[in-house]
Amino acid sequence: MITLEDLRKVFPAPGGGDPVVALDGIDLHLDPGRIHGIVGRSGAGKSTLIRCLTGLEKPSSGKVQVDGTDVAALDGAALRAARRNIGMVFQHANLLDSRTAAQNIGHPLEIAGVPRAEREKRVAELVEIVGLSGREHNYPAQLSGGQVQRVGIARGLAAEPKVLLCDEPTSALDGATTAQILRLLQDLRERLGITVVIITHEMAVVREVCDTVTLLQDGRIAQTGDLVDVAADPHGPLSAELIPLPPAPTGLDAVIVNCDYGDSTRIRTSEDLSRLAERHGAEATLVAGTIETIGGRQVGRVQIALRNDSGRPISPEGLAAYLRELETAGVVAQEVSA
Ligand SMILES: Nc1ncnc2c1ncn2[C@@H]1O[C@H](COP(=O)(O)OP(=O)(O)O)[C@@H](O)[C@H]1O
Ligand SMILES: [Mg+2]
């Protein structure tokens, strides 16, 4: 549905000086009918990527194909037509205060010159689809945060797009409302077969609804793939983000090690880790752990404290040998300091 080929975007530095490379050779293919997450720190290039997808930003080079159309090559009327295939949802819906929910939803159709009767029919469908029945005549001030976002989503769907791009759709919502909006996005994907792209900094959102996830770092793709595969790969950067561990505890007279065993079948419990530690004259105690079941696979990371027979921190030699053995068993282990 979406194919990016060697996409680059370079901005001239606003005050002169070195140009800013916001996107640096992005190759990405996103399948239709799935929910794709794009994550990355602030400044990684997420917004620039979305703006290139909508044609708001022209790439410096490379291809941006949405549903078979090269968006980057279009201008004027052709670009406006292609844009109708792409719905947008933002963190803040920015509704028109003087219009009801229904009027806000119908606004893009009004601008596009859709006749009133047709517009009203479509708005009524949209109100039902996003679960706003009974609230359609409320003004924005009379809607909850979640309902406002439902209006924003309905408005994004008004022109029956094939792709819905969501930029931080739940970042301004509380936990329970976030869960409802994510359920709505899943429901839309199922009912309408729409392709959803969610830009987010919330890993919980990715774990909850995304089928695939792409991590952007400094304008490049650091990791991409199906959520299950990415979470189960202890060598990739996303595993630690998706299956987080707390910082090392203070006040323990021990060496603290974070172990990422992905969905390894050789190491999957703290007993496995203890057994290995005993061979190096050490005892491993579980300090913290995160185990998730993603797509039917159990993936996990644990934090252990290592001590020798006399209850003192394991020796550097013992630790090195233990870490080597874990590595052989496919576990990515790292000493962490408090
Ligand atoms: N219009 C612009 N002019 C110059 N630099 C820009 C412009 N837009 C974005 N950038 C720079 O490009 C990089 C990526 O920005 P952005 O795509 O907004 O990242 P994100 O959305 O992941 O926070 C940043 O270094 C940012 O300062
Ligand atoms: Mg941004």
Tab-separated table of C-alpha atoms and ligand atoms in Angstrom:
chain	number	residue	atom	x	y	z
A	1	MET	CA	0.000	0.000	0.000
A	2	ILE	CA	2.852	2.345	0.877
A	3	THR	CA	6.327	2.041	-0.603
A	4	LEU	CA	9.184	4.386	0.158
A	5	GLU	CA	12.315	4.048	-1.950
A	6	ASP	CA	15.568	5.685	-0.934
A	7	LEU	CA	13.610	8.625	0.453
A	8	ARG	CA	15.769	11.604	1.420
A	9	LYS	CA	14.767	14.976	2.783
A	10	VAL	CA	17.356	17.649	3.417
A	11	PHE	CA	16.374	21.022	4.885
A	12	PRO	CA	18.588	24.050	4.480
A	13	ALA	CA	19.652	25.164	7.956
A	14	PRO	CA	17.306	27.997	8.952
A	15	GLY	CA	20.152	30.305	10.019
A	16	GLY	CA	22.653	29.252	7.350
A	17	GLY	CA	25.279	26.619	8.205
A	18	ASP	CA	25.055	22.860	7.583
A	19	PRO	CA	21.838	21.539	6.024
A	20	VAL	CA	19.709	19.227	8.198
A	21	VAL	CA	19.283	15.687	6.884
A	22	ALA	CA	15.833	14.823	8.247
A	23	LEU	CA	15.363	11.586	6.239
A	24	ASP	CA	18.396	9.708	5.004
A	25	GLY	CA	17.668	6.862	2.576
A	26	ILE	CA	14.400	5.385	3.835
A	27	ASP	CA	13.334	2.115	2.183
A	28	LEU	CA	10.059	0.842	3.572
A	29	HIS	CA	7.121	-1.211	2.395
A	30	LEU	CA	3.868	-1.198	4.349
A	31	ASP	CA	1.268	-3.822	3.472
A	32	PRO	CA	-2.414	-2.950	3.042
A	33	GLY	CA	-4.975	-3.609	5.768
A	34	ARG	CA	-2.507	-3.626	8.627
A	35	ILE	CA	-1.657	-1.281	11.478
A	36	HIS	CA	1.881	0.049	11.205
A	37	GLY	CA	3.684	1.825	14.035
A	38	ILE	CA	6.462	4.347	13.456
A	39	VAL	CA	8.444	5.245	16.540
A	40	GLY	CA	11.520	7.254	17.337
A	41	ARG	CA	12.808	10.010	19.554
A	42	SER	CA	12.002	13.633	18.986
A	43	GLY	CA	13.874	14.849	15.919
A	44	ALA	CA	14.157	11.353	14.387
A	45	GLY	CA	12.210	12.402	11.279
A	46	LYS	CA	8.714	11.037	12.020
A	47	SER	CA	6.785	14.193	11.154
A	48	THR	CA	8.859	14.764	8.030
A	49	LEU	CA	8.078	11.194	6.949
A	50	ILE	CA	4.333	11.754	7.423
A	51	ARG	CA	4.472	15.081	5.582
A	52	CYS	CA	6.199	13.349	2.658
A	53	LEU	CA	3.457	10.691	2.650
A	54	THR	CA	0.742	13.336	2.416
A	55	GLY	CA	2.605	15.286	-0.260
A	56	LEU	CA	2.801	18.315	2.034
A	57	GLU	CA	6.571	18.051	1.829
A	58	LYS	CA	8.483	17.304	-1.366
A	59	PRO	CA	11.300	14.800	-0.839
A	60	SER	CA	14.793	15.904	-1.860
A	61	SER	CA	15.041	12.567	-3.677
A	62	GLY	CA	13.448	9.134	-3.686
A	63	LYS	CA	9.971	7.727	-4.222
A	64	VAL	CA	6.809	7.944	-2.130
A	65	GLN	CA	4.183	5.568	-3.463
A	66	VAL	CA	0.742	5.417	-1.871
A	67	ASP	CA	-1.674	2.929	-3.437
A	68	GLY	CA	0.350	2.844	-6.644
A	69	THR	CA	0.618	6.639	-7.046
A	70	ASP	CA	3.937	8.449	-6.744
A	71	VAL	CA	2.792	11.253	-4.443
A	72	ALA	CA	6.149	13.033	-4.692
A	73	ALA	CA	5.780	13.492	-8.444
A	74	LEU	CA	2.348	15.158	-8.276
A	75	ASP	CA	1.302	18.795	-8.103
A	76	GLY	CA	-1.890	20.841	-8.068
A	77	ALA	CA	-5.161	19.051	-8.827
A	78	ALA	CA	-3.510	15.648	-9.238
A	79	LEU	CA	-1.914	15.953	-5.801
A	80	ARG	CA	-5.212	17.048	-4.232
A	81	ALA	CA	-6.929	14.015	-5.786
A	82	ALA	CA	-4.229	11.651	-4.493
A	83	ARG	CA	-4.489	13.215	-1.049
A	84	ARG	CA	-8.129	12.161	-0.801
A	85	ASN	CA	-6.780	8.634	-0.489
A	86	ILE	CA	-4.998	9.620	2.705
A	87	GLY	CA	-6.871	10.530	5.886
A	88	MET	CA	-5.109	12.338	8.718
A	89	VAL	CA	-5.650	12.167	12.474
A	90	PHE	CA	-3.713	14.441	14.815
A	91	GLN	CA	-2.922	14.514	18.527
A	92	HIS	CA	-5.351	17.407	18.966
A	93	ALA	CA	-8.363	17.232	16.683
A	94	ASN	CA	-8.555	21.082	16.502
A	95	LEU	CA	-12.308	21.052	15.910
A	96	LEU	CA	-14.239	24.163	14.955
A	97	ASP	CA	-15.849	25.259	18.229
A	98	SER	CA	-18.873	26.846	16.588
A	99	ARG	CA	-19.815	23.656	14.770
A	100	THR	CA	-21.370	20.452	16.088
A	101	ALA	CA	-19.614	17.097	15.957
A	102	ALA	CA	-21.557	16.214	12.791
A	103	GLN	CA	-20.730	19.547	11.140
A	104	ASN	CA	-17.046	19.104	11.985
A	105	ILE	CA	-17.068	15.629	10.471
A	106	GLY	CA	-18.763	16.937	7.308
A	107	HIS	CA	-16.440	19.938	6.980
A	108	PRO	CA	-13.892	18.338	4.599
A	109	LEU	CA	-16.770	17.120	2.408
A	110	GLU	CA	-18.235	20.617	2.343
A	111	ILE	CA	-14.879	22.012	1.230
A	112	ALA	CA	-14.684	19.319	-1.456
A	113	GLY	CA	-18.101	20.487	-2.723
A	114	VAL	CA	-20.031	17.310	-1.930
A	115	PRO	CA	-23.803	18.029	-2.211
A	116	ARG	CA	-25.659	18.425	1.073
A	117	ALA	CA	-27.825	15.286	0.906
A	118	GLU	CA	-24.873	13.046	0.091
A	119	ARG	CA	-22.823	14.732	2.789
A	120	GLU	CA	-25.439	14.179	5.448
A	121	LYS	CA	-25.762	10.530	4.529
A	122	ARG	CA	-21.997	10.038	4.760
A	123	VAL	CA	-21.763	11.925	8.075
A	124	ALA	CA	-24.497	9.724	9.550
A	125	GLU	CA	-22.505	6.626	8.538
A	126	LEU	CA	-19.324	8.053	10.020
A	127	VAL	CA	-21.032	8.958	13.299
A	128	GLU	CA	-22.101	5.341	13.622
A	129	ILE	CA	-18.712	3.915	12.577
A	130	VAL	CA	-16.763	5.859	15.213
A	131	GLY	CA	-19.337	5.240	17.963
A	132	LEU	CA	-20.654	8.790	18.370
A	133	SER	CA	-24.372	8.089	17.946
A	134	GLY	CA	-26.375	10.380	20.216
A	135	ARG	CA	-23.540	12.899	20.445
A	136	GLU	CA	-23.522	14.161	16.868
A	137	HIS	CA	-25.305	17.409	17.742
A	138	ASN	CA	-22.959	18.256	20.617
A	139	TYR	CA	-20.513	21.119	20.242
A	140	PRO	CA	-16.818	20.348	20.929
A	141	ALA	CA	-17.077	21.902	24.417
A	142	GLN	CA	-19.790	19.333	25.184
A	143	LEU	CA	-17.611	16.340	24.251
A	144	SER	CA	-15.057	14.356	26.287
A	145	GLY	CA	-11.428	14.085	25.115
A	146	GLY	CA	-12.086	10.629	23.696
A	147	GLN	CA	-15.214	11.819	21.871
A	148	VAL	CA	-13.306	14.770	20.402
A	149	GLN	CA	-10.737	12.313	19.057
A	150	ARG	CA	-13.556	10.164	17.603
A	151	VAL	CA	-14.742	13.250	15.710
A	152	GLY	CA	-11.144	13.773	14.533
A	153	ILE	CA	-10.991	10.173	13.289
A	154	ALA	CA	-14.403	10.413	11.571
A	155	ARG	CA	-13.280	13.617	9.849
A	156	GLY	CA	-10.108	11.828	8.694
A	157	LEU	CA	-12.288	9.072	7.214
A	158	ALA	CA	-14.797	11.421	5.540
A	159	ALA	CA	-13.392	11.140	2.020
A	160	GLU	CA	-13.166	7.313	2.288
A	161	PRO	CA	-9.364	7.192	2.236
A	162	LYS	CA	-7.459	3.932	1.807
A	163	VAL	CA	-4.820	5.015	4.308
A	164	LEU	CA	-5.291	6.645	7.703
A	165	LEU	CA	-2.186	8.436	9.002
A	166	CYS	CA	-2.317	9.103	12.732
A	167	ASP	CA	0.245	11.439	14.308
A	168	GLU	CA	0.359	10.778	18.083
A	169	PRO	CA	-3.398	9.999	18.135
A	170	THR	CA	-3.544	9.058	21.814
A	171	SER	CA	-0.764	11.132	23.379
A	172	ALA	CA	-3.213	13.631	24.895
A	173	LEU	CA	-5.568	10.957	26.283
A	174	ASP	CA	-5.674	9.050	29.572
A	175	GLY	CA	-5.064	5.293	29.720
A	176	ALA	CA	-8.676	4.103	29.569
A	177	THR	CA	-9.550	6.479	26.706
A	178	THR	CA	-6.381	5.485	24.845
A	179	ALA	CA	-7.493	1.849	25.030
A	180	GLN	CA	-10.916	2.762	23.566
A	181	ILE	CA	-9.425	4.768	20.707
A	182	LEU	CA	-6.994	1.945	19.901
A	183	ARG	CA	-9.895	-0.501	19.862
A	184	LEU	CA	-11.690	1.845	17.452
A	185	LEU	CA	-8.666	1.916	15.121
A	186	GLN	CA	-8.551	-1.898	15.159
A	187	ASP	CA	-12.263	-2.026	14.472
A	188	LEU	CA	-11.892	0.370	11.515
A	189	ARG	CA	-9.127	-1.742	10.076
A	190	GLU	CA	-11.379	-4.800	10.306
A	191	ARG	CA	-14.591	-3.174	9.046
A	192	LEU	CA	-13.138	-0.945	6.342
A	193	GLY	CA	-9.940	-2.835	5.515
A	194	ILE	CA	-8.122	0.475	5.825
A	195	THR	CA	-4.337	0.693	6.214
A	196	VAL	CA	-3.390	2.532	9.404
A	197	VAL	CA	-0.058	4.219	10.123
A	198	ILE	CA	0.412	5.377	13.710
A	199	ILE	CA	3.241	7.662	14.699
A	200	THR	CA	3.746	7.445	18.422
A	201	HIS	CA	6.272	7.677	21.211
A	202	GLU	CA	4.106	5.379	23.365
A	203	MET	CA	5.430	1.825	23.299
A	204	ALA	CA	2.209	0.626	24.953
A	205	VAL	CA	0.340	1.725	21.801
A	206	VAL	CA	2.723	-0.296	19.644
A	207	ARG	CA	2.367	-3.384	21.859
A	208	GLU	CA	-1.406	-3.007	21.919
A	209	VAL	CA	-2.386	-2.549	18.256
A	210	CYS	CA	0.480	-2.524	15.801
A	211	ASP	CA	1.131	-5.398	13.412
A	212	THR	CA	4.474	-3.973	12.344
A	213	VAL	CA	6.823	-1.417	13.842
A	214	THR	CA	9.579	0.762	12.392
A	215	LEU	CA	12.115	2.580	14.527
A	216	LEU	CA	13.543	5.794	13.091
A	217	GLN	CA	16.868	7.091	14.384
A	218	ASP	CA	18.469	10.222	12.967
A	219	GLY	CA	16.500	9.962	9.744
A	220	ARG	CA	17.324	6.302	9.151
A	221	ILE	CA	15.510	3.041	9.834
A	222	ALA	CA	17.187	1.425	12.836
A	223	GLN	CA	14.839	-1.571	12.899
A	224	THR	CA	11.643	-2.632	11.149
A	225	GLY	CA	9.490	-5.739	11.018
A	226	ASP	CA	6.487	-7.580	12.367
A	227	LEU	CA	5.895	-6.678	16.002
A	228	VAL	CA	6.385	-10.275	17.154
A	229	ASP	CA	9.701	-10.680	15.371
A	230	VAL	CA	11.029	-7.333	16.524
A	231	ALA	CA	10.026	-7.972	20.158
A	232	ALA	CA	11.554	-11.456	20.086
A	233	ASP	CA	14.895	-10.286	18.703
A	234	PRO	CA	17.170	-9.579	21.669
A	235	HIS	CA	19.812	-8.043	19.395
A	236	GLY	CA	17.611	-5.240	18.052
A	237	PRO	CA	17.069	-1.900	19.788
A	238	LEU	CA	13.266	-2.216	19.982
A	239	SER	CA	13.151	-5.226	22.274
A	240	ALA	CA	14.393	-3.169	25.234
A	241	GLU	CA	11.785	-0.487	24.486
A	242	LEU	CA	8.886	-2.890	24.010
A	243	ILE	CA	9.791	-5.063	27.003
A	244	PRO	CA	11.149	-2.495	29.447
A	245	LEU	CA	13.064	-3.134	32.671
A	246	PRO	CA	13.381	-0.690	35.562
A	247	PRO	CA	16.709	1.031	36.297
A	248	ALA	CA	19.172	-1.021	38.357
A	249	PRO	CA	18.178	-1.063	42.024
A	250	THR	CA	20.375	0.695	44.549
A	251	GLY	CA	21.603	-0.772	47.835
A	252	LEU	CA	22.116	-4.338	46.604
A	253	ASP	CA	25.642	-5.643	47.217
A	254	ALA	CA	25.683	-7.500	43.912
A	255	VAL	CA	26.428	-7.148	40.221
A	256	ILE	CA	23.211	-6.352	38.346
A	257	VAL	CA	22.740	-7.729	34.842
A	258	ASN	CA	19.875	-7.212	32.367
A	259	CYS	CA	19.194	-10.324	30.302
A	260	ASP	CA	17.190	-10.163	27.089
A	261	TYR	CA	16.343	-13.684	26.013
A	262	GLY	CA	13.751	-12.832	23.361
A	263	ASP	CA	11.725	-15.967	22.721
A	264	SER	CA	14.698	-18.307	23.168
A	265	THR	CA	13.735	-21.889	23.913
A	266	ARG	CA	17.068	-22.603	25.628
A	267	ILE	CA	16.795	-19.899	28.256
A	268	ARG	CA	13.360	-18.879	29.370
A	269	THR	CA	13.228	-18.893	33.142
A	270	SER	CA	15.223	-17.512	36.023
A	271	GLU	CA	16.138	-21.131	36.896
A	272	ASP	CA	17.889	-21.468	33.555
A	273	LEU	CA	19.867	-18.334	34.353
A	274	SER	CA	20.663	-19.590	37.893
A	275	ARG	CA	21.839	-22.948	36.650
A	276	LEU	CA	24.314	-21.244	34.346
A	277	ALA	CA	25.464	-18.911	37.125
A	278	GLU	CA	26.205	-21.831	39.456
A	279	ARG	CA	28.797	-23.090	36.990
A	280	HIS	CA	30.684	-19.880	37.639
A	281	GLY	CA	30.424	-20.070	41.387
A	282	ALA	CA	27.657	-17.525	41.517
A	283	GLU	CA	24.072	-17.282	42.595
A	284	ALA	CA	21.592	-15.438	40.397
A	285	THR	CA	18.571	-13.832	42.053
A	286	LEU	CA	15.728	-12.355	40.094
A	287	VAL	CA	15.391	-8.615	40.761
A	288	ALA	CA	12.871	-7.572	38.105
A	289	GLY	CA	11.345	-9.013	34.980
A	290	THR	CA	9.002	-8.249	32.113
A	291	ILE	CA	7.400	-11.097	30.226
A	292	GLU	CA	4.942	-10.341	27.449
A	293	THR	CA	2.910	-12.564	25.201
A	294	ILE	CA	2.934	-10.931	21.793
A	295	GLY	CA	1.262	-12.656	18.871
A	296	GLY	CA	1.175	-15.904	20.854
A	297	ARG	CA	4.920	-15.864	21.530
A	298	GLN	CA	6.369	-15.331	24.975
A	299	VAL	CA	9.177	-12.841	25.018
A	300	GLY	CA	11.005	-11.619	28.053
A	301	ARG	CA	13.712	-9.659	29.762
A	302	VAL	CA	14.866	-10.097	33.330
A	303	GLN	CA	17.163	-8.293	35.694
A	304	ILE	CA	19.299	-10.459	37.953
A	305	ALA	CA	21.650	-9.881	40.892
A	306	LEU	CA	24.840	-11.971	40.863
A	307	ARG	CA	26.698	-12.901	44.056
A	308	ASN	CA	29.407	-15.454	44.847
A	309	ASP	CA	29.293	-18.195	47.525
A	310	SER	CA	30.089	-15.757	50.299
A	311	GLY	CA	27.270	-13.386	49.326
A	312	ARG	CA	29.634	-10.860	47.751
A	313	PRO	CA	29.324	-9.503	44.215
A	314	ILE	CA	30.503	-11.962	41.571
A	315	SER	CA	34.149	-11.492	40.507
A	316	PRO	CA	34.912	-9.713	37.213
A	317	GLU	CA	36.315	-12.991	35.785
A	318	GLY	CA	33.224	-14.952	36.857
A	319	LEU	CA	31.003	-12.284	35.373
A	320	ALA	CA	32.871	-12.225	32.057
A	321	ALA	CA	32.660	-16.030	31.769
A	322	TYR	CA	28.956	-15.999	32.668
A	323	LEU	CA	28.161	-13.280	30.132
A	324	ARG	CA	30.043	-15.217	27.440
A	325	GLU	CA	28.035	-18.313	28.185
A	326	LEU	CA	24.755	-16.392	28.074
A	327	GLU	CA	25.765	-14.984	24.715
A	328	THR	CA	26.347	-18.489	23.389
A	329	ALA	CA	22.847	-19.383	24.566
A	330	GLY	CA	21.437	-16.460	22.528
A	331	VAL	CA	20.848	-14.146	25.477
A	332	VAL	CA	21.901	-10.523	25.200
A	333	ALA	CA	23.150	-9.676	28.684
A	334	GLN	CA	24.523	-6.408	29.927
A	335	GLU	CA	25.830	-5.263	33.274
A	336	VAL	CA	23.919	-2.233	34.522
A	337	SER	CA	25.027	0.006	37.323
A	338	ALA	CA	22.773	1.668	39.867
B	1	LIG	N1	11.138	22.921	7.925
B	1	LIG	C1	12.290	22.532	8.477
B	1	LIG	N2	13.435	23.243	8.302
B	1	LIG	C2	14.609	22.842	8.831
B	1	LIG	N3	14.748	21.741	9.588
B	1	LIG	C3	13.661	20.982	9.811
B	1	LIG	C4	12.377	21.347	9.282
B	1	LIG	N4	11.478	20.401	9.677
B	1	LIG	C5	12.165	19.495	10.412
B	1	LIG	N5	13.473	19.841	10.510
B	1	LIG	C6	14.544	19.072	11.201
B	1	LIG	O1	14.502	17.731	10.717
B	1	LIG	C7	14.730	16.816	11.766
B	1	LIG	C8	13.540	15.852	11.879
B	1	LIG	O2	12.414	16.575	12.343
B	1	LIG	P1	10.959	15.920	12.531
B	1	LIG	O3	10.597	15.178	11.299
B	1	LIG	O4	10.048	16.991	12.985
B	1	LIG	O5	11.220	14.870	13.715
B	1	LIG	P2	10.193	14.171	14.727
B	1	LIG	O6	8.801	14.367	14.196
B	1	LIG	O7	10.623	12.730	14.747
B	1	LIG	O8	10.394	14.804	16.054
B	1	LIG	C9	14.970	17.640	13.012
B	1	LIG	O9	16.359	17.785	13.166
B	1	LIG	C10	14.310	18.960	12.682
B	1	LIG	O10	14.925	20.011	13.399
B	2	MG	MG	7.149	15.273	15.129
